[in-house]
């Protein structure tokens, strides 16, 4: 296979061509397709004049933040080691991730009736589309050129493992690169996933303990804010993605 044949988008290639289901390429594409379906549903609700349900948006956020966190912890450091252009290429994607973090933070703070909310949501989805394109059309095909199938499968397993224990919410202040990114993982994962449990509890109890739960949720969110601002969590940050 020539270089020009291999250096093409992974979007329409077969799973076998991507190195099997467990390869980082196939895992990434499967997640991107899931994201696409969730966003299409939310966009359809908007187009019909409705407001996407908070639960649907939480599902998008959870998918996006665990996915991106594991990319920054596992995939991008590997890309920087393997590709001569790895640093500027991953920085470009990290800048998109940073924008998504900031947009979702603004969305979380806005109310459902906020007139600017729709535009904010559409911009978030547009950056996510862009992120997927850069990864599927540029980063991942280049990685396939440089790394063998075994290494791509190994990266796939590492990425999957980290994704399962990653923070689930926007954290625009912490570093997008190790070591700060790695250090922040454990405390933010515990805090985010506790907040997710509270939210589930609130849905199950039909809002009976809403006040107490929202007080707890605010305390956990404040804890995450404190963790984010600890100086070690910002180590490794590039000025382009700093806040
Ligand atoms: Fe991705
Ligand atoms: Fe990404």
mmCIF file of N, CA and C in Angstrom, residues 21-69:
data_model
loop_
_atom_site.group_PDB
_atom_site.id
_atom_site.type_symbol
_atom_site.label_atom_id
_atom_site.label_comp_id
_atom_site.label_asym_id
_atom_site.label_seq_id
_atom_site.Cartn_x
_atom_site.Cartn_y
_atom_site.Cartn_z
ATOM 1 N N UNK A 21 -11.810 -4.387 15.878
ATOM 2 C CA UNK A 21 -12.669 -3.601 16.788
ATOM 3 C C UNK A 21 -11.939 -2.970 17.960
ATOM 4 N N UNK A 22 -10.834 -3.605 18.402
ATOM 5 C CA UNK A 22 -10.170 -3.098 19.604
ATOM 6 C C UNK A 22 -9.092 -2.058 19.298
ATOM 7 N N UNK A 23 -8.824 -1.825 18.022
ATOM 8 C CA UNK A 23 -7.815 -0.819 17.662
ATOM 9 C C UNK A 23 -8.327 0.576 18.042
ATOM 10 N N UNK A 24 -7.392 1.451 18.353
ATOM 11 C CA UNK A 24 -7.781 2.823 18.723
ATOM 12 C C UNK A 24 -8.581 3.481 17.592
ATOM 13 N N UNK A 25 -8.284 3.121 16.343
ATOM 14 C CA UNK A 25 -8.963 3.739 15.202
ATOM 15 C C UNK A 25 -10.447 3.351 15.192
ATOM 16 N N UNK A 26 -10.731 2.050 15.352
ATOM 17 C CA UNK A 26 -12.119 1.586 15.324
ATOM 18 C C UNK A 26 -12.881 2.078 16.555
ATOM 19 N N UNK A 27 -12.217 2.081 17.705
ATOM 20 C CA UNK A 27 -12.883 2.547 18.941
ATOM 21 C C UNK A 27 -13.239 4.023 18.831
ATOM 22 N N UNK A 28 -12.303 4.829 18.306
ATOM 23 C CA UNK A 28 -12.571 6.249 18.145
ATOM 24 C C UNK A 28 -13.762 6.467 17.213
ATOM 25 N N UNK A 29 -13.727 5.763 16.067
ATOM 26 C CA UNK A 29 -14.798 5.987 15.103
ATOM 27 C C UNK A 29 -16.156 5.575 15.673
ATOM 28 N N UNK A 30 -16.206 4.469 16.422
ATOM 29 C CA UNK A 30 -17.477 4.020 17.002
ATOM 30 C C UNK A 30 -18.018 5.082 17.966
ATOM 31 N N UNK A 31 -17.135 5.657 18.773
ATOM 32 C CA UNK A 31 -17.552 6.698 19.717
ATOM 33 C C UNK A 31 -18.027 7.954 18.972
ATOM 34 N N UNK A 32 -17.297 8.320 17.924
ATOM 35 C CA UNK A 32 -17.680 9.503 17.133
ATOM 36 C C UNK A 32 -19.061 9.312 16.509
ATOM 37 N N UNK A 33 -19.338 8.077 16.065
ATOM 38 C CA UNK A 33 -20.646 7.808 15.453
ATOM 39 C C UNK A 33 -21.751 7.911 16.508
ATOM 40 N N UNK A 34 -21.456 7.460 17.711
ATOM 41 C CA UNK A 34 -22.436 7.564 18.807
ATOM 42 C C UNK A 34 -22.721 9.035 19.106
ATOM 43 N N UNK A 35 -21.652 9.817 19.151
ATOM 44 C CA UNK A 35 -21.790 11.253 19.402
ATOM 45 C C UNK A 35 -22.646 11.896 18.310
ATOM 46 N N UNK A 36 -22.386 11.511 17.075
ATOM 47 C CA UNK A 36 -23.120 12.058 15.953
ATOM 48 C C UNK A 36 -24.619 11.787 16.086
ATOM 49 N N UNK A 37 -24.960 10.570 16.511
ATOM 50 C CA UNK A 37 -26.382 10.211 16.680
ATOM 51 C C UNK A 37 -27.022 11.039 17.785
ATOM 52 N N UNK A 38 -26.291 11.214 18.911
ATOM 53 C CA UNK A 38 -26.839 11.996 20.033
ATOM 54 C C UNK A 38 -27.039 13.457 19.630
ATOM 55 N N UNK A 39 -26.056 14.004 18.878
ATOM 56 C CA UNK A 39 -26.187 15.406 18.463
ATOM 57 C C UNK A 39 -27.306 15.562 17.438
ATOM 58 N N UNK A 40 -27.449 14.578 16.541
ATOM 59 C CA UNK A 40 -28.509 14.654 15.519
ATOM 60 C C UNK A 40 -29.877 14.693 16.198
ATOM 61 N N UNK A 41 -30.040 13.904 17.271
ATOM 62 C CA UNK A 41 -31.310 13.877 17.994
ATOM 63 C C UNK A 41 -31.586 15.241 18.635
ATOM 64 N N UNK A 42 -30.548 15.812 19.276
ATOM 65 C CA UNK A 42 -30.717 17.122 19.928
ATOM 66 C C UNK A 42 -30.990 18.211 18.891
ATOM 67 N N UNK A 43 -30.299 18.124 17.738
ATOM 68 C CA UNK A 43 -30.515 19.120 16.681
ATOM 69 C C UNK A 43 -31.942 19.013 16.123
ATOM 70 N N UNK A 44 -32.438 17.775 15.994
ATOM 71 C CA UNK A 44 -33.797 17.575 15.469
ATOM 72 C C UNK A 44 -34.819 18.174 16.431
ATOM 73 N N UNK A 45 -34.594 18.016 17.738
ATOM 74 C CA UNK A 45 -35.518 18.587 18.735
ATOM 75 C C UNK A 45 -35.531 20.110 18.597
ATOM 76 N N UNK A 46 -34.327 20.697 18.453
ATOM 77 C CA UNK A 46 -34.211 22.156 18.287
ATOM 78 C C UNK A 46 -34.936 22.611 17.020
ATOM 79 N N UNK A 47 -34.701 21.872 15.912
ATOM 80 C CA UNK A 47 -35.287 22.250 14.627
ATOM 81 C C UNK A 47 -36.814 22.200 14.688
ATOM 82 N N UNK A 48 -37.357 21.311 15.547
ATOM 83 C CA UNK A 48 -38.814 21.191 15.671
ATOM 84 C C UNK A 48 -39.364 22.229 16.651
ATOM 85 N N UNK A 49 -38.487 23.131 17.098
ATOM 86 C CA UNK A 49 -38.933 24.211 17.982
ATOM 87 C C UNK A 49 -38.896 23.856 19.453
ATOM 88 N N UNK A 50 -38.386 22.666 19.783
ATOM 89 C CA UNK A 50 -38.321 22.265 21.193
ATOM 90 C C UNK A 50 -36.963 22.541 21.791
ATOM 91 N N UNK A 51 -36.829 22.182 23.072
ATOM 92 C CA UNK A 51 -35.535 22.316 23.754
ATOM 93 C C UNK A 51 -35.030 20.916 24.071
ATOM 94 N N UNK A 52 -33.796 20.580 23.650
ATOM 95 C CA UNK A 52 -33.299 19.242 23.998
ATOM 96 C C UNK A 52 -33.353 19.043 25.503
ATOM 97 N N UNK A 53 -33.768 17.859 25.917
ATOM 98 C CA UNK A 53 -33.911 17.549 27.333
ATOM 99 C C UNK A 53 -32.553 17.594 28.025
ATOM 100 N N UNK A 54 -32.556 18.087 29.282
ATOM 101 C CA UNK A 54 -31.297 18.188 30.030
ATOM 102 C C UNK A 54 -30.586 16.832 30.101
ATOM 103 N N UNK A 55 -31.378 15.774 30.216
ATOM 104 C CA UNK A 55 -30.805 14.425 30.294
ATOM 105 C C UNK A 55 -30.058 14.054 29.012
ATOM 106 N N UNK A 56 -30.638 14.470 27.858
ATOM 107 C CA UNK A 56 -30.002 14.182 26.567
ATOM 108 C C UNK A 56 -28.676 14.942 26.459
ATOM 109 N N UNK A 57 -28.661 16.182 26.944
ATOM 110 C CA UNK A 57 -27.430 16.972 26.882
ATOM 111 C C UNK A 57 -26.379 16.424 27.839
ATOM 112 N N UNK A 58 -26.829 15.889 28.976
ATOM 113 C CA UNK A 58 -25.871 15.269 29.910
ATOM 114 C C UNK A 58 -25.217 14.042 29.264
ATOM 115 N N UNK A 59 -26.007 13.302 28.485
ATOM 116 C CA UNK A 59 -25.459 12.110 27.807
ATOM 117 C C UNK A 59 -24.376 12.530 26.808
ATOM 118 N N UNK A 60 -24.628 13.634 26.076
ATOM 119 C CA UNK A 60 -23.619 14.145 25.138
ATOM 120 C C UNK A 60 -22.372 14.552 25.916
ATOM 121 N N UNK A 61 -22.568 15.318 27.000
ATOM 122 C CA UNK A 61 -21.430 15.831 27.778
ATOM 123 C C UNK A 61 -20.604 14.687 28.359
ATOM 124 N N UNK A 62 -21.264 13.690 28.890
ATOM 125 C CA UNK A 62 -20.558 12.566 29.502
ATOM 126 C C UNK A 62 -19.705 11.826 28.463
ATOM 127 N N UNK A 63 -20.302 11.616 27.298
ATOM 128 C CA UNK A 63 -19.557 10.948 26.223
ATOM 129 C C UNK A 63 -18.353 11.797 25.802
ATOM 130 N N UNK A 64 -18.614 13.087 25.577
ATOM 131 C CA UNK A 64 -17.568 13.989 25.072
ATOM 132 C C UNK A 64 -16.407 14.127 26.059
ATOM 133 N N UNK A 65 -16.705 14.331 27.343
ATOM 134 C CA UNK A 65 -15.618 14.638 28.275
ATOM 135 C C UNK A 65 -14.784 13.412 28.646
ATOM 136 N N UNK A 66 -15.417 12.248 28.763
ATOM 137 C CA UNK A 66 -14.612 11.056 29.048
ATOM 138 C C UNK A 66 -13.746 10.710 27.827
ATOM 139 N N UNK A 67 -14.343 10.844 26.650
ATOM 140 C CA UNK A 67 -13.646 10.556 25.386
ATOM 141 C C UNK A 67 -12.419 11.472 25.222
ATOM 142 N N UNK A 68 -12.641 12.775 25.410
ATOM 143 C CA UNK A 68 -11.559 13.744 25.191
ATOM 144 C C UNK A 68 -10.481 13.633 26.266
ATOM 145 N N UNK A 69 -10.903 13.377 27.510
ATOM 146 C CA UNK A 69 -9.917 13.263 28.599
ATOM 147 C C UNK A 69 -8.947 12.112 28.304
#
